[in-house]
C-alpha positions as YAML, in Angstrom:
chain: A
units: angstrom
residues:
- id: 1
  name: MET
  ca: [-46.20, 43.35, -0.21]
- id: 2
  name: ALA
  ca: [-45.18, 42.61, 3.39]
- id: 3
  name: GLY
  ca: [-46.89, 39.22, 3.14]
- id: 4
  name: LEU
  ca: [-45.08, 38.45, -0.11]
- id: 5
  name: LEU
  ca: [-41.75, 39.52, 1.35]
- id: 6
  name: LYS
  ca: [-42.21, 37.16, 4.31]
- id: 7
  name: ALA
  ca: [-43.24, 34.40, 1.91]
- id: 8
  name: LEU
  ca: [-40.06, 34.89, -0.14]
- id: 9
  name: VAL
  ca: [-37.89, 34.84, 2.97]
- id: 10
  name: SER
  ca: [-39.68, 31.70, 4.23]
- id: 11
  name: ALA
  ca: [-39.19, 30.05, 0.85]
- id: 12
  name: SER
  ca: [-35.50, 30.92, 0.92]
- id: 13
  name: GLU
  ca: [-35.11, 29.38, 4.36]
- id: 14
  name: LYS
  ca: [-36.81, 26.18, 3.24]
- id: 15
  name: ALA
  ca: [-34.59, 26.18, 0.16]
- id: 16
  name: ALA
  ca: [-31.48, 26.58, 2.29]
- id: 17
  name: ASP
  ca: [-32.50, 23.61, 4.43]
- id: 18
  name: ILE
  ca: [-32.82, 21.44, 1.32]
- id: 19
  name: ALA
  ca: [-29.44, 22.61, 0.01]
- id: 20
  name: ARG
  ca: [-27.79, 21.73, 3.32]
- id: 21
  name: LEU
  ca: [-29.54, 18.35, 3.48]
- id: 22
  name: CYS
  ca: [-28.26, 17.36, 0.04]
- id: 23
  name: ARG
  ca: [-24.71, 18.41, 0.90]
- id: 24
  name: HIS
  ca: [-24.86, 16.51, 4.17]
- id: 25
  name: GLU
  ca: [-25.71, 13.25, 2.36]
- id: 26
  name: GLU
  ca: [-22.52, 13.09, 0.30]
- id: 27
  name: PRO
  ca: [-23.09, 9.68, -1.40]
- id: 28
  name: LEU
  ca: [-26.58, 10.84, -2.28]
- id: 29
  name: PHE
  ca: [-25.25, 14.14, -3.58]
- id: 30
  name: GLN
  ca: [-22.91, 12.38, -6.01]
- id: 31
  name: LEU
  ca: [-25.85, 10.37, -7.32]
- id: 32
  name: LEU
  ca: [-27.90, 13.52, -7.92]
- id: 33
  name: VAL
  ca: [-25.57, 15.24, -10.34]
- id: 34
  name: ALA
  ca: [-26.76, 15.46, -13.93]
- id: 35
  name: GLU
  ca: [-25.21, 17.42, -16.77]
- id: 36
  name: LYS
  ca: [-27.16, 20.20, -18.46]
- id: 37
  name: THR
  ca: [-27.41, 19.78, -22.20]
- id: 38
  name: GLY
  ca: [-28.93, 21.46, -25.23]
- id: 39
  name: ALA
  ca: [-30.60, 24.82, -24.88]
- id: 40
  name: ASP
  ca: [-30.30, 24.75, -21.07]
- id: 41
  name: LYS
  ca: [-26.49, 24.52, -21.09]
- id: 42
  name: ASN
  ca: [-24.64, 27.62, -19.93]
- id: 43
  name: ARG
  ca: [-22.06, 28.16, -22.66]
- id: 44
  name: ARG
  ca: [-19.53, 29.66, -20.26]
- id: 45
  name: PHE
  ca: [-18.69, 26.33, -18.62]
- id: 46
  name: LEU
  ca: [-17.44, 23.11, -20.14]
- id: 47
  name: GLN
  ca: [-19.53, 21.28, -17.58]
- id: 48
  name: ASP
  ca: [-22.49, 23.06, -16.01]
- id: 49
  name: PHE
  ca: [-24.24, 20.78, -13.53]
- id: 50
  name: LYS
  ca: [-27.71, 20.67, -12.20]
- id: 51
  name: THR
  ca: [-28.67, 18.81, -9.07]
- id: 52
  name: LEU
  ca: [-31.85, 17.51, -7.65]
- id: 53
  name: ALA
  ca: [-31.42, 20.18, -4.98]
- id: 54
  name: ASP
  ca: [-31.59, 22.84, -7.72]
- id: 55
  name: VAL
  ca: [-34.74, 21.39, -9.23]
- id: 56
  name: LEU
  ca: [-36.51, 20.62, -5.96]
- id: 57
  name: ILE
  ca: [-35.74, 24.03, -4.47]
- id: 58
  name: GLN
  ca: [-37.10, 25.78, -7.54]
- id: 59
  name: GLU
  ca: [-40.27, 23.69, -7.53]
- id: 60
  name: VAL
  ca: [-40.77, 24.18, -3.78]
- id: 61
  name: ILE
  ca: [-40.58, 27.94, -4.18]
- id: 62
  name: LYS
  ca: [-42.95, 27.86, -7.15]
- id: 63
  name: HIS
  ca: [-45.39, 25.67, -5.22]
- id: 64
  name: ASP
  ca: [-45.33, 27.67, -1.99]
- id: 65
  name: LEU
  ca: [-45.65, 31.08, -3.65]
- id: 66
  name: GLY
  ca: [-48.31, 29.90, -6.07]
- id: 67
  name: THR
  ca: [-50.33, 28.38, -3.23]
- id: 68
  name: GLU
  ca: [-50.24, 31.53, -1.07]
- id: 69
  name: PHE
  ca: [-50.49, 33.97, -3.98]
- id: 70
  name: PRO
  ca: [-52.48, 32.39, -6.84]
- id: 71
  name: GLU
  ca: [-51.98, 35.54, -8.94]
- id: 72
  name: LEU
  ca: [-48.28, 34.60, -9.20]
- id: 73
  name: GLN
  ca: [-48.96, 31.21, -10.78]
- id: 74
  name: GLY
  ca: [-47.39, 31.15, -14.21]
- id: 75
  name: HIS
  ca: [-45.18, 34.12, -13.31]
- id: 76
  name: VAL
  ca: [-42.48, 32.35, -11.28]
- id: 77
  name: GLY
  ca: [-39.47, 31.54, -13.45]
- id: 78
  name: GLY
  ca: [-36.11, 29.99, -12.79]
- id: 79
  name: GLU
  ca: [-32.90, 28.58, -14.14]
- id: 80
  name: GLU
  ca: [-33.85, 24.93, -14.11]
- id: 81
  name: SER
  ca: [-35.98, 22.58, -16.15]
- id: 82
  name: ASN
  ca: [-37.89, 20.41, -13.68]
- id: 83
  name: GLU
  ca: [-37.10, 17.26, -15.62]
- id: 84
  name: PHE
  ca: [-34.47, 15.11, -13.96]
- id: 85
  name: THR
  ca: [-32.76, 11.99, -15.27]
- id: 86
  name: ASN
  ca: [-32.54, 9.24, -12.68]
- id: 87
  name: ALA
  ca: [-29.89, 6.55, -12.36]
- id: 88
  name: GLN
  ca: [-31.87, 4.20, -14.61]
- id: 89
  name: GLY
  ca: [-31.99, 6.77, -17.43]
- id: 90
  name: GLY
  ca: [-35.66, 7.59, -16.97]
- id: 91
  name: THR
  ca: [-37.01, 11.15, -16.97]
- id: 92
  name: VAL
  ca: [-38.96, 12.37, -13.95]
- id: 93
  name: ALA
  ca: [-40.74, 15.74, -13.73]
- id: 94
  name: VAL
  ca: [-39.91, 16.88, -10.20]
- id: 95
  name: ARG
  ca: [-42.68, 18.77, -8.41]
- id: 96
  name: VAL
  ca: [-44.24, 19.20, -4.98]
- id: 97
  name: CYS
  ca: [-47.29, 16.98, -4.66]
- id: 98
  name: GLY
  ca: [-50.33, 17.30, -2.42]
- id: 99
  name: THR
  ca: [-48.91, 15.28, 0.47]
- id: 100
  name: VAL
  ca: [-45.52, 14.40, 1.91]
- id: 101
  name: GLY
  ca: [-46.07, 10.76, 0.95]
- id: 102
  name: GLU
  ca: [-46.86, 11.59, -2.67]
- id: 103
  name: THR
  ca: [-43.80, 13.83, -2.96]
- id: 104
  name: ALA
  ca: [-41.64, 11.14, -1.35]
- id: 105
  name: ALA
  ca: [-42.92, 8.58, -3.87]
- id: 106
  name: LEU
  ca: [-42.12, 10.88, -6.79]
- id: 107
  name: LEU
  ca: [-38.64, 11.66, -5.45]
- id: 108
  name: GLY
  ca: [-38.15, 7.98, -4.77]
- id: 109
  name: SER
  ca: [-38.48, 7.35, -8.50]
- id: 110
  name: VAL
  ca: [-35.41, 9.56, -8.95]
- id: 111
  name: LEU
  ca: [-33.47, 8.31, -5.95]
- id: 112
  name: ALA
  ca: [-34.32, 4.60, -5.97]
- id: 113
  name: PRO
  ca: [-33.32, 2.67, -3.96]
- id: 114
  name: GLU
  ca: [-32.62, 5.56, -1.55]
- id: 115
  name: GLN
  ca: [-36.20, 5.81, -0.27]
- id: 116
  name: ALA
  ca: [-35.14, 7.12, 3.14]
- id: 117
  name: ALA
  ca: [-33.40, 10.06, 1.46]
- id: 118
  name: ALA
  ca: [-36.48, 10.73, -0.66]
- id: 119
  name: GLU
  ca: [-38.58, 10.87, 2.50]
- id: 120
  name: LEU
  ca: [-36.17, 13.33, 4.13]
- id: 121
  name: LEU
  ca: [-36.30, 15.62, 1.10]
- id: 122
  name: ALA
  ca: [-40.09, 15.39, 0.89]
- id: 123
  name: ALA
  ca: [-40.41, 16.28, 4.57]
- id: 124
  name: ALA
  ca: [-38.17, 19.31, 4.03]
- id: 125
  name: ALA
  ca: [-40.20, 20.37, 0.99]
- id: 126
  name: HIS
  ca: [-43.46, 20.28, 2.95]
- id: 127
  name: ARG
  ca: [-42.33, 21.67, 6.29]
- id: 128
  name: ASP
  ca: [-43.65, 24.99, 7.55]
- id: 129
  name: VAL
  ca: [-41.07, 27.71, 8.23]
- id: 130
  name: VAL
  ca: [-41.57, 29.97, 11.24]
- id: 131
  name: LEU
  ca: [-39.72, 33.27, 11.00]
- id: 132
  name: GLY
  ca: [-38.83, 35.20, 14.14]
- id: 133
  name: ASP
  ca: [-37.87, 38.44, 12.41]
- id: 134
  name: ALA
  ca: [-39.20, 41.62, 13.99]
- id: 135
  name: ALA
  ca: [-37.91, 43.75, 11.12]
- id: 136
  name: LEU
  ca: [-39.95, 41.73, 8.64]
- id: 137
  name: ASP
  ca: [-43.02, 41.94, 10.86]
- id: 138
  name: GLY
  ca: [-42.72, 45.72, 10.80]
- id: 139
  name: VAL
  ca: [-42.72, 46.07, 7.01]
- id: 140
  name: ALA
  ca: [-45.95, 47.65, 5.74]
- id: 141
  name: LEU
  ca: [-46.24, 48.19, 1.98]
- id: 142
  name: SER
  ca: [-49.04, 48.00, -0.53]
- id: 143
  name: ILE
  ca: [-48.41, 46.54, -3.95]
- id: 144
  name: PRO
  ca: [-50.59, 43.90, -5.63]
- id: 145
  name: PRO
  ca: [-48.67, 40.63, -6.05]
- id: 146
  name: GLY
  ca: [-50.46, 40.35, -9.39]
- id: 147
  name: ASP
  ca: [-48.28, 43.22, -10.64]
- id: 148
  name: LEU
  ca: [-45.12, 41.23, -9.97]
- id: 149
  name: ALA
  ca: [-43.24, 38.24, -11.35]
- id: 150
  name: ILE
  ca: [-40.47, 36.20, -9.74]
- id: 151
  name: TRP
  ca: [-37.03, 35.00, -10.80]
- id: 152
  name: ILE
  ca: [-35.43, 32.16, -8.83]
- id: 153
  name: ASP
  ca: [-31.86, 30.91, -8.85]
- id: 154
  name: PRO
  ca: [-32.25, 27.84, -6.62]
- id: 155
  name: ILE
  ca: [-28.51, 27.41, -6.06]
- id: 156
  name: ASP
  ca: [-26.36, 30.11, -7.60]
- id: 157
  name: SER
  ca: [-22.75, 29.02, -8.14]
- id: 158
  name: THR
  ca: [-23.71, 25.37, -8.60]
- id: 159
  name: ASN
  ca: [-20.13, 24.36, -9.42]
- id: 160
  name: GLU
  ca: [-18.95, 25.62, -6.02]
- id: 161
  name: TYR
  ca: [-21.88, 23.85, -4.36]
- id: 162
  name: ILE
  ca: [-20.86, 20.60, -6.01]
- id: 163
  name: GLY
  ca: [-17.18, 21.08, -5.16]
- id: 164
  name: GLY
  ca: [-18.04, 21.84, -1.53]
- id: 165
  name: ARG
  ca: [-14.69, 23.41, -0.57]
- id: 166
  name: GLU
  ca: [-14.62, 24.82, 2.94]
- id: 167
  name: ASP
  ca: [-10.92, 25.66, 3.20]
- id: 168
  name: VAL
  ca: [-10.76, 28.72, 0.90]
- id: 169
  name: ALA
  ca: [-9.22, 31.64, 2.77]
- id: 170
  name: PRO
  ca: [-10.94, 35.02, 2.25]
- id: 171
  name: VAL
  ca: [-8.99, 37.93, 0.79]
- id: 172
  name: ASP
  ca: [-10.11, 41.20, 2.39]
- id: 173
  name: GLY
  ca: [-13.31, 39.42, 3.40]
- id: 174
  name: ILE
  ca: [-14.04, 38.07, -0.10]
- id: 175
  name: SER
  ca: [-13.83, 34.31, -0.63]
- id: 176
  name: PRO
  ca: [-12.32, 33.58, -4.06]
- id: 177
  name: SER
  ca: [-14.31, 30.34, -4.29]
- id: 178
  name: GLY
  ca: [-15.83, 27.65, -2.14]
- id: 179
  name: LEU
  ca: [-19.11, 26.54, -0.65]
- id: 180
  name: CYS
  ca: [-19.88, 29.93, 0.91]
- id: 181
  name: SER
  ca: [-20.54, 31.38, -2.56]
- id: 182
  name: ALA
  ca: [-23.48, 29.00, -3.14]
- id: 183
  name: LEU
  ca: [-26.60, 31.13, -2.57]
- id: 184
  name: VAL
  ca: [-30.37, 30.97, -2.93]
- id: 185
  name: LEU
  ca: [-31.63, 34.01, -4.90]
- id: 186
  name: ILE
  ca: [-35.29, 35.05, -5.13]
- id: 187
  name: GLY
  ca: [-36.16, 38.35, -6.81]
- id: 188
  name: ALA
  ca: [-39.47, 40.02, -7.68]
- id: 189
  name: TYR
  ca: [-39.84, 42.50, -10.53]
- id: 190
  name: ASP
  ca: [-42.62, 44.64, -11.93]
- id: 191
  name: ARG
  ca: [-44.20, 42.78, -14.84]
- id: 192
  name: ARG
  ca: [-44.77, 45.94, -16.86]
- id: 193
  name: SER
  ca: [-41.55, 47.87, -16.30]
- id: 194
  name: GLY
  ca: [-39.18, 44.96, -15.63]
- id: 195
  name: CYS
  ca: [-37.71, 46.87, -12.69]
- id: 196
  name: PRO
  ca: [-36.61, 44.76, -9.68]
- id: 197
  name: VAL
  ca: [-38.56, 45.72, -6.56]
- id: 198
  name: LEU
  ca: [-37.86, 43.02, -3.98]
- id: 199
  name: GLY
  ca: [-34.97, 40.66, -3.36]
- id: 200
  name: VAL
  ca: [-33.95, 37.91, -0.95]
- id: 201
  name: ILE
  ca: [-30.46, 36.40, -0.79]
- id: 202
  name: ASN
  ca: [-29.98, 33.36, 1.44]
- id: 203
  name: GLU
  ca: [-26.52, 32.09, 2.41]
- id: 204
  name: PRO
  ca: [-27.12, 28.43, 3.37]
- id: 205
  name: PHE
  ca: [-23.44, 27.86, 4.20]
- id: 206
  name: PHE
  ca: [-22.59, 31.01, 6.11]
- id: 207
  name: ARG
  ca: [-20.81, 29.24, 8.97]
- id: 208
  name: ARG
  ca: [-20.60, 25.97, 10.86]
- id: 209
  name: ASP
  ca: [-22.02, 25.68, 14.36]
- id: 210
  name: PRO
  ca: [-18.98, 25.20, 16.65]
- id: 211
  name: LEU
  ca: [-20.81, 22.60, 18.75]
- id: 212
  name: THR
  ca: [-22.85, 20.59, 16.23]
- id: 213
  name: HIS
  ca: [-20.57, 21.27, 13.22]
- id: 214
  name: ARG
  ca: [-23.69, 21.67, 11.12]
- id: 215
  name: TRP
  ca: [-24.01, 24.54, 8.69]
- id: 216
  name: GLN
  ca: [-25.91, 27.67, 9.70]
- id: 217
  name: GLY
  ca: [-27.25, 30.19, 7.23]
- id: 218
  name: ARG
  ca: [-28.42, 33.78, 7.12]
- id: 219
  name: TYR
  ca: [-30.51, 35.89, 4.76]
- id: 220
  name: HIS
  ca: [-30.73, 39.48, 3.51]
- id: 221
  name: TRP
  ca: [-33.68, 41.27, 1.94]
- id: 222
  name: GLY
  ca: [-34.41, 44.58, 0.30]
- id: 223
  name: VAL
  ca: [-37.42, 46.49, -1.07]
- id: 224
  name: ALA
  ca: [-37.17, 49.22, -3.70]
- id: 225
  name: TYR
  ca: [-40.66, 50.23, -4.75]
- id: 226
  name: GLN
  ca: [-41.59, 53.73, -5.92]
- id: 227
  name: ASP
  ca: [-40.07, 56.05, -3.27]
- id: 228
  name: THR
  ca: [-39.72, 53.34, -0.62]
- id: 229
  name: ARG
  ca: [-36.32, 51.89, 0.23]
- id: 230
  name: LEU
  ca: [-36.14, 49.26, 2.98]
- id: 231
  name: CYS
  ca: [-33.37, 46.75, 3.68]
- id: 232
  name: SER
  ca: [-32.31, 44.27, 6.33]
- id: 233
  name: LEU
  ca: [-28.80, 45.74, 6.05]
- id: 234
  name: SER
  ca: [-27.45, 49.15, 6.91]
- id: 235
  name: PRO
  ca: [-26.17, 51.25, 4.00]
- id: 236
  name: PRO
  ca: [-22.45, 50.80, 3.29]
- id: 237
  name: PRO
  ca: [-20.11, 53.51, 4.59]
- id: 238
  name: PRO
  ca: [-19.32, 56.59, 2.48]
- id: 239
  name: PRO
  ca: [-17.05, 56.06, -0.54]
- id: 240
  name: ARG
  ca: [-13.35, 55.93, 0.03]
- id: 241
  name: PRO
  ca: [-10.57, 55.75, -2.58]
- id: 242
  name: PRO
  ca: [-9.43, 53.66, -4.22]
- id: 243
  name: PRO
  ca: [-12.55, 51.67, -5.16]
- id: 244
  name: ARG
  ca: [-12.52, 47.92, -4.58]
- id: 245
  name: VAL
  ca: [-13.68, 45.99, -7.64]
- id: 246
  name: VAL
  ca: [-14.48, 42.27, -7.75]
- id: 247
  name: LEU
  ca: [-14.30, 40.29, -10.99]
- id: 248
  name: SER
  ca: [-14.70, 36.77, -12.28]
- id: 249
  name: ARG
  ca: [-11.43, 34.93, -12.89]
- id: 250
  name: ALA
  ca: [-12.64, 34.48, -16.47]
- id: 251
  name: GLU
  ca: [-12.68, 38.25, -17.02]
- id: 252
  name: GLY
  ca: [-10.63, 39.38, -20.02]
- id: 253
  name: PRO
  ca: [-7.20, 41.05, -19.88]
- id: 254
  name: GLY
  ca: [-8.47, 44.34, -21.32]
- id: 255
  name: VAL
  ca: [-10.92, 44.87, -18.49]
- id: 256
  name: ARG
  ca: [-8.37, 43.82, -15.89]
- id: 257
  name: ALA
  ca: [-5.75, 46.19, -17.29]
- id: 258
  name: ALA
  ca: [-8.21, 49.11, -17.33]
- id: 259
  name: LEU
  ca: [-9.47, 48.58, -13.79]
- id: 260
  name: ASP
  ca: [-6.24, 47.61, -12.04]
- id: 261
  name: PRO
  ca: [-4.83, 51.18, -11.85]
- id: 262
  name: LEU
  ca: [-8.22, 52.48, -10.69]
- id: 263
  name: CYS
  ca: [-8.15, 49.99, -7.81]
- id: 264
  name: GLY
  ca: [-4.54, 50.62, -6.85]
- id: 265
  name: GLY
  ca: [-3.54, 47.16, -8.06]
- id: 266
  name: ARG
  ca: [-6.00, 45.44, -5.71]
- id: 267
  name: LEU
  ca: [-8.55, 43.76, -7.94]
- id: 268
  name: ARG
  ca: [-10.38, 40.93, -6.21]
- id: 269
  name: PHE
  ca: [-11.77, 37.73, -7.73]
- id: 270
  name: ALA
  ca: [-14.62, 35.45, -6.70]
- id: 271
  name: ALA
  ca: [-16.94, 32.75, -8.01]
- id: 272
  name: GLY
  ca: [-20.66, 33.14, -8.58]
- id: 273
  name: ALA
  ca: [-22.45, 36.21, -9.93]
- id: 274
  name: GLY
  ca: [-24.80, 36.31, -6.96]
- id: 275
  name: TYR
  ca: [-21.92, 36.09, -4.49]
- id: 276
  name: LYS
  ca: [-20.00, 38.91, -6.18]
- id: 277
  name: MET
  ca: [-23.11, 41.10, -6.08]
- id: 278
  name: LEU
  ca: [-23.52, 40.16, -2.42]
- id: 279
  name: CYS
  ca: [-19.95, 41.35, -1.78]
- id: 280
  name: VAL
  ca: [-21.02, 44.78, -3.08]
- id: 281
  name: ILE
  ca: [-24.19, 44.70, -0.96]
- id: 282
  name: LEU
  ca: [-22.16, 43.88, 2.17]
- id: 283
  name: GLY
  ca: [-19.59, 46.59, 1.46]
- id: 284
  name: LEU
  ca: [-16.75, 44.13, 0.86]
- id: 285
  name: ALA
  ca: [-16.42, 45.47, -2.68]
- id: 286
  name: ASP
  ca: [-17.50, 48.77, -4.23]
- id: 287
  name: ALA
  ca: [-18.37, 47.35, -7.65]
- id: 288
  name: TYR
  ca: [-18.73, 44.08, -9.50]
- id: 289
  name: VAL
  ca: [-17.87, 44.26, -13.19]
- id: 290
  name: LEU
  ca: [-18.64, 41.63, -15.80]
- id: 291
  name: SER
  ca: [-18.00, 42.32, -19.49]
- id: 292
  name: GLU
  ca: [-19.56, 39.13, -20.90]
- id: 293
  name: GLY
  ca: [-23.17, 38.04, -21.22]
- id: 294
  name: SER
  ca: [-22.65, 35.01, -18.97]
- id: 295
  name: THR
  ca: [-25.17, 35.94, -16.26]
- id: 296
  name: PHE
  ca: [-28.92, 35.67, -16.48]
- id: 297
  name: ALA
  ca: [-32.06, 37.30, -15.15]
- id: 298
  name: TRP
  ca: [-32.29, 34.82, -12.27]
- id: 299
  name: ASP
  ca: [-28.70, 35.58, -11.22]
- id: 300
  name: ALA
  ca: [-29.15, 39.34, -10.95]
- id: 301
  name: CYS
  ca: [-32.78, 40.12, -10.08]
- id: 302
  name: ALA
  ca: [-32.66, 39.52, -6.31]
- id: 303
  name: PRO
  ca: [-29.31, 41.23, -5.58]
- id: 304
  name: HIS
  ca: [-30.24, 44.07, -7.95]
- id: 305
  name: ALA
  ca: [-33.35, 44.79, -5.88]
- id: 306
  name: ILE
  ca: [-31.31, 44.87, -2.67]
- id: 307
  name: LEU
  ca: [-28.72, 47.16, -4.26]
- id: 308
  name: ARG
  ca: [-31.54, 49.53, -5.28]
- id: 309
  name: ALA
  ca: [-32.82, 49.44, -1.70]
- id: 310
  name: LEU
  ca: [-29.36, 50.61, -0.57]
- id: 311
  name: GLY
  ca: [-29.25, 53.44, -3.12]
- id: 312
  name: GLY
  ca: [-27.28, 51.65, -5.82]
- id: 313
  name: GLY
  ca: [-28.15, 49.50, -8.80]
- id: 314
  name: THR
  ca: [-26.96, 47.24, -11.60]
- id: 315
  name: VAL
  ca: [-26.40, 48.80, -15.00]
- id: 316
  name: ALA
  ca: [-26.13, 47.20, -18.43]
- id: 317
  name: LEU
  ca: [-22.42, 47.71, -19.14]
- id: 318
  name: ALA
  ca: [-22.36, 47.75, -22.95]
- id: 319
  name: GLU
  ca: [-25.33, 50.12, -23.16]
- id: 320
  name: ALA
  ca: [-23.85, 52.42, -20.51]
- id: 321
  name: LEU
  ca: [-20.53, 52.62, -22.37]
- id: 322
  name: ARG
  ca: [-22.26, 53.33, -25.69]
- id: 323
  name: ALA
  ca: [-24.15, 56.17, -24.05]
- id: 324
  name: ARG
  ca: [-20.95, 57.64, -22.59]
- id: 325
  name: ARG
  ca: [-19.19, 57.49, -25.96]
- id: 326
  name: VAL
  ca: [-21.85, 59.65, -27.61]
- id: 327
  name: GLY
  ca: [-21.80, 62.18, -24.79]
- id: 328
  name: ASP
  ca: [-24.95, 61.07, -22.96]
- id: 329
  name: THR
  ca: [-24.45, 62.08, -19.32]
- id: 330
  name: GLY
  ca: [-27.83, 60.83, -18.09]
- id: 331
  name: PRO
  ca: [-28.35, 57.92, -15.70]
- id: 332
  name: PRO
  ca: [-26.93, 54.70, -17.17]
- id: 333
  name: PRO
  ca: [-29.53, 52.08, -18.19]
- id: 334
  name: GLU
  ca: [-30.31, 49.53, -15.49]
- id: 335
  name: LEU
  ca: [-30.90, 45.85, -16.16]
- id: 336
  name: LEU
  ca: [-34.54, 44.91, -16.71]
- id: 337
  name: TYR
  ca: [-36.09, 41.49, -16.17]
- id: 338
  name: ASN
  ca: [-39.17, 41.26, -18.42]
- id: 339
  name: ARG
  ca: [-37.54, 41.36, -21.86]
- id: 340
  name: PRO
  ca: [-36.37, 38.06, -23.37]
- id: 341
  name: ALA
  ca: [-33.87, 38.35, -26.20]
- id: 342
  name: GLU
  ca: [-35.12, 37.55, -29.68]
- id: 343
  name: GLY
  ca: [-33.53, 35.05, -32.02]
- id: 344
  name: VAL
  ca: [-32.20, 32.72, -29.32]
- id: 345
  name: VAL
  ca: [-33.63, 29.81, -27.36]
- id: 346
  name: GLY
  ca: [-33.36, 28.32, -23.89]
- id: 347
  name: ALA
  ca: [-31.48, 30.11, -21.15]
- id: 348
  name: GLU
  ca: [-29.88, 32.54, -23.62]
- id: 349
  name: ARG
  ca: [-33.23, 34.33, -23.98]
- id: 350
  name: TRP
  ca: [-32.64, 35.73, -20.48]
- id: 351
  name: ALA
  ca: [-28.89, 36.42, -20.65]
- id: 352
  name: ASN
  ca: [-27.68, 39.82, -19.47]
- id: 353
  name: ARG
  ca: [-26.03, 40.52, -22.78]
- id: 354
  name: GLY
  ca: [-23.24, 43.03, -22.81]
- id: 355
  name: GLY
  ca: [-22.29, 42.52, -19.18]
- id: 356
  name: LEU
  ca: [-23.10, 44.52, -16.07]
- id: 357
  name: VAL
  ca: [-21.80, 46.74, -13.28]
- id: 358
  name: ALA
  ca: [-23.25, 46.34, -9.78]
- id: 359
  name: TYR
  ca: [-22.63, 49.21, -7.37]
- id: 360
  name: VAL
  ca: [-23.92, 51.06, -4.32]
- id: 361
  name: HIS
  ca: [-22.33, 54.51, -4.63]
- id: 362
  name: PRO
  ca: [-22.81, 56.36, -7.96]
- id: 363
  name: GLN
  ca: [-19.27, 57.75, -7.67]
- id: 364
  name: HIS
  ca: [-17.86, 54.25, -7.98]
- id: 365
  name: LEU
  ca: [-20.06, 53.51, -10.98]
- id: 366
  name: GLU
  ca: [-18.84, 56.63, -12.76]
- id: 367
  name: ALA
  ca: [-15.22, 55.78, -11.97]
- id: 368
  name: VAL
  ca: [-15.63, 52.26, -13.37]
- id: 369
  name: LEU
  ca: [-17.35, 53.47, -16.54]
- id: 370
  name: GLY
  ca: [-14.67, 56.10, -17.00]
- id: 371
  name: ALA
  ca: [-11.95, 53.48, -16.78]
- id: 372
  name: LEU
  ca: [-13.67, 51.12, -19.22]
- id: 373
  name: VAL
  ca: [-14.94, 53.54, -21.86]
- id: 374
  name: ALA
  ca: [-11.73, 53.29, -23.89]
- id: 375
  name: VAL
  ca: [-11.36, 49.49, -23.71]
- id: 376
  name: PRO
  ca: [-11.62, 48.06, -27.24]
- id: 377
  name: GLY
  ca: [-14.45, 45.63, -27.82]
- id: 378
  name: LEU
  ca: [-16.66, 46.73, -24.93]
...
């Protein structure tokens, strides 16, 4: 398990480098945008973009994990199809090849005539990452990687990544939008139970170096396996009223009206499901509430594992409210990651239908559920 954790962190660091490289080459970045269509289109957005950075990052993580842990091959899933449409209208299946030169040639077929950019990306995809993290070195756990499967969101909040805004002022530490909400999310779950056990969140655009003006990142990790709880972060402070709740700006008026009095009129809003869950992990918010099924397994798995490591979790909102309405006072049902929905295709098979609540302190979860239980339609 410790080896797998280090591998996930290393993969996230390599992914962050690729994300930064693509943002740095702005003309190249504009060329790389392609619209998702068909079964892969997220119905919440009028335009939901994928980028070569998305696809390459996902394939790099799949390649690196599958190479080091062959028992994971075929059990690493993600948001993106690896097929990319190049400027000439041809379809290229993006993957990591055996050598840097072969990968550069394949990427060159997407980027032509930008061969120099293809070579930069290929070098980043093949580079070795050296971690100097004493806390990671000290992790000692035993769980067969063959018991696990992986969900990847190569760049969560892709729209914010494409927009690239750096001038969004935080509100109580929470950025309503902007490049900082673009994250790399890698989560591991138990294949049998579907329970998230390990998560890595990488922030590629955490801050700019004051001297070089280049972006610097940071990462967070958590392990929640059996009775073990380990995390790179300290637990948030004890609960204090009123709770701070973060929502999507697309959240409906009924949910807003129910939660606003609970929060003393201080609801907060942000982009990106992963970023809003990170705000809860970092103690900037006490809960993230989403009433719609517009997030997916790859959005929630990694942050859910870290929340569990801190003593919290992520519950299925609709199921939790149904249980409360019939008098069930037991633990609310948590999201699981091994159960595709029936009767749908594409990304919708892995939608978190019925919404979610992410939290650290159970008191805040109960307060949120209590405020929402009477909202019509939930």
